[in-house]
GROMACS .gro file of C-alpha atoms in nm:
model
  340
    1MET     CA    1   1.948  -0.711  -2.736
    2PRO     CA    2   1.669  -0.555  -2.527
    3PRO     CA    3   1.326  -0.711  -2.587
    4PRO     CA    4   1.167  -0.529  -2.884
    5ASN     CA    5   0.816  -0.548  -2.737
    6PRO     CA    6   0.842  -0.620  -2.365
    7ARG     CA    7   0.537  -0.761  -2.192
    8VAL     CA    8   0.616  -0.580  -1.865
    9SER     CA    9   0.808  -0.263  -1.782
   10VAL     CA   10   0.945  -0.271  -1.428
   11LEU     CA   11   0.977   0.079  -1.285
   12MET     CA   12   1.229   0.152  -1.011
   13THR     CA   13   1.320   0.497  -0.882
   14THR     CA   14   1.615   0.552  -0.653
   15ARG     CA   15   1.799   0.819  -0.464
   16ASN     CA   16   2.111   0.719  -0.272
   17GLY     CA   17   2.010   0.354  -0.274
   18ALA     CA   18   2.358   0.203  -0.295
   19ARG     CA   19   2.314   0.001   0.023
   20THR     CA   20   2.015  -0.199  -0.099
   21ILE     CA   21   1.961  -0.153  -0.472
   22SER     CA   22   2.178  -0.443  -0.592
   23ASP     CA   23   1.959  -0.702  -0.420
   24SER     CA   24   1.642  -0.534  -0.549
   25LEU     CA   25   1.772  -0.531  -0.906
   26GLN     CA   26   1.882  -0.894  -0.880
   27SER     CA   27   1.533  -0.998  -0.770
   28ILE     CA   28   1.400  -0.860  -1.099
   29LEU     CA   29   1.679  -0.970  -1.332
   30THR     CA   30   1.629  -1.331  -1.215
   31GLN     CA   31   1.254  -1.346  -1.280
   32ASP     CA   32   1.127  -1.666  -1.443
   33MET     CA   33   0.949  -1.450  -1.705
   34PRO     CA   34   1.228  -1.297  -1.918
   35ASP     CA   35   1.011  -1.076  -2.140
   36PHE     CA   36   1.045  -0.747  -1.952
   37GLU     CA   37   1.243  -0.426  -1.942
   38LEU     CA   38   1.374  -0.264  -1.625
   39VAL     CA   39   1.348   0.114  -1.619
   40VAL     CA   40   1.554   0.270  -1.339
   41VAL     CA   41   1.533   0.642  -1.268
   42ASP     CA   42   1.822   0.772  -1.056
   43ASP     CA   43   1.692   1.088  -0.894
   44ALA     CA   44   2.024   1.274  -0.860
   45SER     CA   45   2.194   1.030  -0.624
   46SER     CA   46   2.508   1.155  -0.450
   47ASP     CA   47   2.637   0.816  -0.329
   48GLU     CA   48   2.768   0.514  -0.523
   49THR     CA   49   2.431   0.439  -0.685
   50PRO     CA   50   2.524   0.576  -1.032
   51ALA     CA   51   2.842   0.365  -1.042
   52LEU     CA   52   2.656   0.051  -0.937
   53LEU     CA   53   2.393   0.103  -1.204
   54SER     CA   54   2.646   0.179  -1.478
   55ALA     CA   55   2.825  -0.147  -1.405
   56ILE     CA   56   2.520  -0.361  -1.490
   57ALA     CA   57   2.561  -0.505  -1.839
   58ASP     CA   58   2.208  -0.632  -1.894
   59PRO     CA   59   2.032  -0.520  -2.213
   60ARG     CA   60   1.696  -0.521  -2.037
   61LEU     CA   61   1.807  -0.227  -1.820
   62LEU     CA   62   1.718   0.127  -1.926
   63LEU     CA   63   1.892   0.377  -1.699
   64LEU     CA   64   1.769   0.735  -1.667
   65ARG     CA   65   1.950   0.990  -1.450
   66ASN     CA   66   1.809   1.316  -1.322
   67GLU     CA   67   2.078   1.580  -1.281
   68SER     CA   68   1.858   1.759  -1.027
   69ARG     CA   69   1.594   1.607  -0.800
   70LEU     CA   70   1.242   1.560  -0.933
   71GLY     CA   71   1.109   1.398  -0.616
   72ILE     CA   72   0.932   1.063  -0.582
   73ALA     CA   73   0.632   1.139  -0.803
   74GLY     CA   74   0.834   1.329  -1.062
   75ALA     CA   75   1.091   1.050  -1.095
   76ARG     CA   76   0.816   0.789  -1.126
   77ASN     CA   77   0.640   0.992  -1.395
   78ARG     CA   78   0.964   1.026  -1.593
   79GLY     CA   79   1.016   0.651  -1.583
   80LEU     CA   80   0.655   0.583  -1.683
   81ALA     CA   81   0.695   0.810  -1.985
   82GLN     CA   82   0.985   0.594  -2.108
   83SER     CA   83   0.820   0.257  -2.035
   84ARG     CA   84   0.712   0.063  -2.343
   85ALA     CA   85   0.516  -0.237  -2.214
   86PRO     CA   86   0.137  -0.267  -2.170
   87TYR     CA   87   0.190  -0.359  -1.804
   88ILE     CA   88   0.390  -0.154  -1.551
   89ALA     CA   89   0.529  -0.322  -1.237
   90ALA     CA   90   0.666  -0.113  -0.951
   91LEU     CA   91   0.954  -0.193  -0.719
   92ASP     CA   92   1.132   0.038  -0.476
   93HIS     CA   93   1.511   0.022  -0.451
   94ASP     CA   94   1.505  -0.150  -0.111
   95ASP     CA   95   1.236  -0.415  -0.168
   96LEU     CA   96   1.243  -0.760  -0.329
   97SER     CA   97   1.028  -0.954  -0.577
   98ALA     CA   98   0.982  -1.331  -0.573
   99PRO     CA   99   1.102  -1.499  -0.897
  100THR     CA  100   0.745  -1.577  -1.008
  101ARG     CA  101   0.599  -1.234  -0.938
  102LEU     CA  102   0.596  -1.076  -1.285
  103GLY     CA  103   0.469  -1.386  -1.462
  104LEU     CA  104   0.181  -1.442  -1.220
  105GLN     CA  105   0.069  -1.080  -1.219
  106ALA     CA  106   0.088  -1.047  -1.598
  107ALA     CA  107  -0.115  -1.367  -1.636
  108TYR     CA  108  -0.380  -1.227  -1.402
  109LEU     CA  109  -0.413  -0.906  -1.604
  110ASP     CA  110  -0.429  -1.112  -1.925
  111ASN     CA  111  -0.724  -1.306  -1.784
  112HIS     CA  112  -0.906  -1.016  -1.615
  113PRO     CA  113  -0.945  -0.731  -1.865
  114ASP     CA  114  -1.160  -0.533  -1.619
  115THR     CA  115  -0.874  -0.514  -1.367
  116VAL     CA  116  -0.647  -0.206  -1.387
  117LEU     CA  117  -0.417  -0.293  -1.095
  118ILE     CA  118  -0.309  -0.623  -0.945
  119ALA     CA  119  -0.103  -0.624  -0.624
  120THR     CA  120   0.036  -0.909  -0.417
  121ALA     CA  121   0.046  -0.998  -0.051
  122VAL     CA  122   0.363  -0.877   0.122
  123SER     CA  123   0.609  -1.013   0.374
  124GLU     CA  124   0.796  -0.767   0.593
  125LEU     CA  125   1.167  -0.813   0.662
  126ARG     CA  126   1.273  -0.636   0.980
  127ASN     CA  127   1.594  -0.703   1.172
  128GLY     CA  128   1.645  -1.025   0.981
  129LYS     CA  129   1.299  -1.160   1.067
  130LEU     CA  130   1.034  -1.221   0.800
  131THR     CA  131   0.672  -1.171   0.907
  132PRO     CA  132   0.337  -1.142   0.723
  133GLU     CA  133   0.189  -0.800   0.663
  134ASP     CA  134  -0.082  -0.665   0.892
  135GLN     CA  135  -0.364  -0.731   0.644
  136PRO     CA  136  -0.624  -1.007   0.595
  137GLU     CA  137  -0.483  -1.324   0.441
  138GLN     CA  138  -0.749  -1.321   0.169
  139ILE     CA  139  -0.866  -0.997   0.011
  140SER     CA  140  -1.131  -0.985  -0.261
  141PRO     CA  141  -1.168  -0.679  -0.486
  142ALA     CA  142  -1.476  -0.579  -0.281
  143LEU     CA  143  -1.285  -0.596   0.048
  144LEU     CA  144  -0.993  -0.416  -0.115
  145ARG     CA  145  -1.225  -0.130  -0.212
  146LEU     CA  146  -1.331  -0.097   0.152
  147LEU     CA  147  -0.976  -0.122   0.284
  148LEU     CA  148  -0.859   0.152   0.049
  149HIS     CA  149  -1.108   0.382   0.223
  150LEU     CA  150  -0.999   0.285   0.575
  151ASP     CA  151  -0.632   0.189   0.539
  152ASN     CA  152  -0.363   0.162   0.272
  153PRO     CA  153  -0.351  -0.214   0.208
  154LEU     CA  154  -0.125  -0.198  -0.101
  155ALA     CA  155   0.253  -0.176  -0.102
  156TRP     CA  156   0.377   0.019  -0.404
  157SER     CA  157   0.648  -0.241  -0.462
  158SER     CA  158   0.381  -0.509  -0.507
  159VAL     CA  159   0.165  -0.349  -0.777
  160MET     CA  160   0.138  -0.410  -1.149
  161LEU     CA  161  -0.080  -0.171  -1.350
  162ARG     CA  162  -0.216  -0.133  -1.699
  163ALA     CA  163  -0.012   0.131  -1.879
  164ASP     CA  164  -0.312   0.268  -2.068
  165ALA     CA  165  -0.501   0.328  -1.741
  166LEU     CA  166  -0.199   0.508  -1.595
  167ARG     CA  167  -0.155   0.726  -1.901
  168SER     CA  168  -0.520   0.826  -1.896
  169LEU     CA  169  -0.436   1.022  -1.579
  170ASP     CA  170  -0.259   1.356  -1.611
  171PRO     CA  171  -0.017   1.326  -1.446
  172PRO     CA  172  -0.015   0.958  -1.337
  173LEU     CA  173   0.147   1.039  -1.000
  174ARG     CA  174   0.062   1.378  -0.849
  175PRO     CA  175   0.352   1.551  -0.669
  176GLN     CA  176   0.116   1.749  -0.444
  177PHE     CA  177   0.017   1.422  -0.271
  178GLU     CA  178   0.374   1.304  -0.218
  179PRO     CA  179   0.472   1.092  -0.024
  180ALA     CA  180   0.122   0.936  -0.048
  181ASP     CA  181   0.119   0.982  -0.427
  182ASP     CA  182   0.070   0.606  -0.470
  183PHE     CA  183  -0.233   0.606  -0.236
  184ASP     CA  184  -0.378   0.895  -0.436
  185LEU     CA  185  -0.320   0.697  -0.755
  186TYR     CA  186  -0.505   0.392  -0.623
  187HIS     CA  187  -0.812   0.604  -0.548
  188ARG     CA  188  -0.805   0.765  -0.892
  189LEU     CA  189  -0.780   0.423  -1.055
  190LEU     CA  190  -1.080   0.288  -0.863
  191VAL     CA  191  -1.312   0.470  -1.104
  192ARG     CA  192  -1.138   0.317  -1.408
  193GLY     CA  193  -1.158  -0.051  -1.322
  194ARG     CA  194  -1.114  -0.316  -1.057
  195ILE     CA  195  -0.820  -0.335  -0.820
  196ALA     CA  196  -0.726  -0.684  -0.701
  197ARG     CA  197  -0.458  -0.865  -0.503
  198LEU     CA  198  -0.288  -1.202  -0.531
  199ASP     CA  199  -0.300  -1.353  -0.184
  200THR     CA  200   0.044  -1.512  -0.220
  201ALA     CA  201   0.329  -1.306  -0.072
  202LEU     CA  202   0.538  -1.229  -0.382
  203THR     CA  203   0.690  -0.907  -0.247
  204THR     CA  204   0.925  -0.851   0.045
  205TYR     CA  205   0.909  -0.510   0.208
  206CYS     CA  206   1.246  -0.445   0.371
  207TRP     CA  207   1.197  -0.221   0.672
  208HIS     CA  208   1.476   0.006   0.789
  209ALA     CA  209   1.499   0.345   0.953
  210SER     CA  210   1.561   0.530   0.624
  211ASN     CA  211   1.247   0.395   0.448
  212ALA     CA  212   1.081   0.688   0.275
  213THR     CA  213   0.746   0.591   0.431
  214TYR     CA  214   0.882   0.622   0.783
  215ALA     CA  215   1.130   0.902   0.724
  216THR     CA  216   0.854   1.137   0.604
  217GLY     CA  217   0.656   1.095   0.928
  218ALA     CA  218   0.368   1.338   0.957
  219ASN     CA  219   0.387   1.432   0.587
  220ILE     CA  220   0.253   1.097   0.472
  221ALA     CA  221  -0.031   1.111   0.726
  222ASP     CA  222  -0.124   1.460   0.605
  223SER     CA  223  -0.116   1.351   0.240
  224ALA     CA  224  -0.323   1.039   0.309
  225THR     CA  225  -0.575   1.250   0.500
  226ARG     CA  226  -0.617   1.477   0.199
  227VAL     CA  227  -0.676   1.175  -0.026
  228LEU     CA  228  -0.944   1.036   0.206
  229THR     CA  229  -1.102   1.377   0.261
  230ARG     CA  230  -1.176   1.395  -0.109
  231ALA     CA  231  -1.319   1.041  -0.106
  232TYR     CA  232  -1.527   1.107   0.209
  233THR     CA  233  -1.683   1.438   0.106
  234PRO     CA  234  -1.996   1.284  -0.057
  235TRP     CA  235  -2.074   1.102   0.271
  236PHE     CA  236  -1.952   1.344   0.538
  237GLY     CA  237  -1.965   1.687   0.375
  238ALA     CA  238  -1.792   1.948   0.592
  239ASP     CA  239  -1.690   1.676   0.841
  240ALA     CA  240  -1.492   1.482   0.579
  241SER     CA  241  -1.151   1.607   0.690
  242ALA     CA  242  -1.211   1.520   1.056
  243ALA     CA  243  -1.336   1.172   0.963
  244ALA     CA  244  -1.037   1.116   0.734
  245SER     CA  245  -0.791   1.231   1.000
  246LEU     CA  246  -0.944   0.987   1.249
  247VAL     CA  247  -0.914   0.695   1.007
  248VAL     CA  248  -0.555   0.779   0.912
  249ARG     CA  249  -0.451   0.796   1.277
  250HIS     CA  250  -0.603   0.461   1.373
  251GLY     CA  251  -0.610   0.282   1.037
  252HIS     CA  252  -0.297   0.388   0.849
  253GLU     CA  253  -0.080   0.466   1.151
  254ARG     CA  254  -0.219   0.179   1.364
  255LYS     CA  255  -0.248   0.394   1.677
  256ALA     CA  256  -0.476   0.227   1.929
  257VAL     CA  257  -0.791   0.408   2.041
  258THR     CA  258  -0.765   0.510   2.407
  259ASP     CA  259  -1.116   0.626   2.502
  260ALA     CA  260  -1.480   0.536   2.447
  261ALA     CA  261  -1.577   0.861   2.274
  262THR     CA  262  -1.311   0.818   2.007
  263MET     CA  263  -1.410   0.454   1.958
  264THR     CA  264  -1.771   0.558   1.907
  265ARG     CA  265  -1.671   0.816   1.646
  266LEU     CA  266  -1.444   0.569   1.466
  267ARG     CA  267  -1.715   0.303   1.456
  268ASP     CA  268  -1.957   0.558   1.311
  269VAL     CA  269  -1.709   0.653   1.038
  270ILE     CA  270  -1.647   0.290   0.943
  271ARG     CA  271  -2.020   0.218   0.923
  272ARG     CA  272  -2.090   0.527   0.714
  273VAL     CA  273  -1.806   0.453   0.474
  274ALA     CA  274  -1.920   0.093   0.435
  275SER     CA  275  -2.280   0.203   0.383
  276GLY     CA  276  -2.177   0.455   0.117
  277LEU     CA  277  -1.963   0.203  -0.071
  278ALA     CA  278  -2.233  -0.066  -0.051
  279ALA     CA  279  -2.492   0.175  -0.192
  280SER     CA  280  -2.271   0.271  -0.487
  281HIS     CA  281  -2.157  -0.088  -0.552
  282PRO     CA  282  -2.463  -0.304  -0.478
  283ALA     CA  283  -2.309  -0.620  -0.627
  284GLU     CA  284  -2.036  -0.598  -0.361
  285ALA     CA  285  -2.261  -0.488  -0.074
  286SER     CA  286  -2.259  -0.812   0.126
  287GLU     CA  287  -1.879  -0.844   0.108
  288ILE     CA  288  -1.831  -0.479   0.204
  289THR     CA  289  -2.066  -0.513   0.502
  290ALA     CA  290  -1.892  -0.830   0.623
  291GLY     CA  291  -1.554  -0.665   0.577
  292ALA     CA  292  -1.663  -0.365   0.782
  293ARG     CA  293  -1.761  -0.593   1.071
  294ARG     CA  294  -1.415  -0.752   1.067
  295LEU     CA  295  -1.248  -0.410   1.058
  296LEU     CA  296  -1.458  -0.292   1.352
  297TRP     CA  297  -1.320  -0.580   1.552
  298ARG     CA  298  -0.963  -0.505   1.437
  299PHE     CA  299  -0.982  -0.153   1.579
  300THR     CA  300  -1.152  -0.277   1.895
  301ARG     CA  301  -0.896  -0.553   1.939
  302ALA     CA  302  -0.606  -0.306   1.914
  303ALA     CA  303  -0.766  -0.083   2.178
  304ILE     CA  304  -0.830  -0.372   2.417
  305ARG     CA  305  -0.478  -0.513   2.382
  306SER     CA  306  -0.324  -0.172   2.444
  307GLY     CA  307  -0.469  -0.190   2.797
  308ARG     CA  308  -0.829  -0.069   2.752
  309PRO     CA  309  -1.044  -0.380   2.820
  310THR     CA  310  -1.348  -0.164   2.896
  311LEU     CA  311  -1.370  -0.077   2.523
  312PHE     CA  312  -1.472  -0.436   2.443
  313ARG     CA  313  -1.784  -0.464   2.226
  314LEU     CA  314  -1.968  -0.751   2.063
  315PRO     CA  315  -1.970  -0.913   1.812
  316ALA     CA  316  -1.620  -1.054   1.834
  317PRO     CA  317  -1.446  -1.386   1.753
  318PRO     CA  318  -1.476  -1.575   2.085
  319LEU     CA  319  -1.119  -1.705   2.120
  320ASP     CA  320  -0.955  -1.385   1.994
  321ALA     CA  321  -1.181  -1.182   2.223
  322ALA     CA  322  -1.088  -1.391   2.526
  323ILE     CA  323  -0.714  -1.365   2.455
  324SER     CA  324  -0.742  -0.992   2.388
  325LEU     CA  325  -0.928  -0.932   2.715
  326VAL     CA  326  -0.661  -1.118   2.911
  327ILE     CA  327  -0.379  -0.922   2.744
  328GLY     CA  328  -0.565  -0.594   2.786
  329SER     CA  329  -0.645  -0.658   3.150
  330VAL     CA  330  -0.283  -0.740   3.232
  331ARG     CA  331  -0.165  -0.422   3.062
  332PHE     CA  332  -0.436  -0.218   3.232
  333VAL     CA  333  -0.325  -0.342   3.575
  334SER     CA  334   0.040  -0.287   3.488
  335ARG     CA  335  -0.028   0.069   3.372
  336SER     CA  336  -0.237   0.141   3.682
  337HIS     CA  337   0.041   0.022   3.912
  338GLY     CA  338   0.292   0.229   3.717
  339ALA     CA  339   0.077   0.538   3.765
  340CYS     CA  340   0.074   0.479   4.138
   0.00000   0.00000   0.00000
């Protein structure tokens, strides 16, 4: 029998996920915390996905099929409406959860009633190689608040949320921000409670060319820019969109800065964002300020290592700075010779 009162509802949406969905489902059905339901929304798949799902004889599985496409946000909202548990965990059809993930996240929410969302660190699987995500190893809620205004540090497949906080939003996921509807959700939840992260990698993000994040290209950058424009308006006014676009290009998309003028503008945006957040959250001010300094170096480091050693600025970690200057100088010389 399905659990009468599940502690966690795991939400998965899929469209033509036959190649990967079996492994993703197995990573949930073998969790060490059995008290959950698995809500899968098939968004009008045209491959073997419906047959694979129908063959699963597990009473914890609730299968919903859309006869016509609702899109990412629409499918997620349909699944949320059918979820019964007080906690909602997300997992995409091509990612994996460690066996302890649900239990550890549910325990955290049990013990931190002021937290509305708990994520986990992520490992990335690409071409058979597992690597850590490009984020700090330890992220406090204060640093996470800053990162959400300068990056997107949370993988949707790693989050667990309070159902009552989600349902206080109408709708929970907004289709007009798709495919950055999750990023929009994180910002809307920031005003309803704390967002935190477990620093243990309990989620595996499986990269491949058909990932929705990569397949949507410029659309996700445009959507993320609109999210940040709204967040930046109190600090930047009419310049909010330009500041947001700059941050998305170099923060979200990880494109290295190539000139001093752009680096100056980016540094100014980071400082103004950090100052605004510190003023509105004085208890977190010191952590936000320290986090901003580390992020300033991250952007500078990327520029230097791309072959722009003249963009070096202090302060910087001495060893990392020395290595970055060597790498950047070699690439600068190589690029100069290539131009000749």
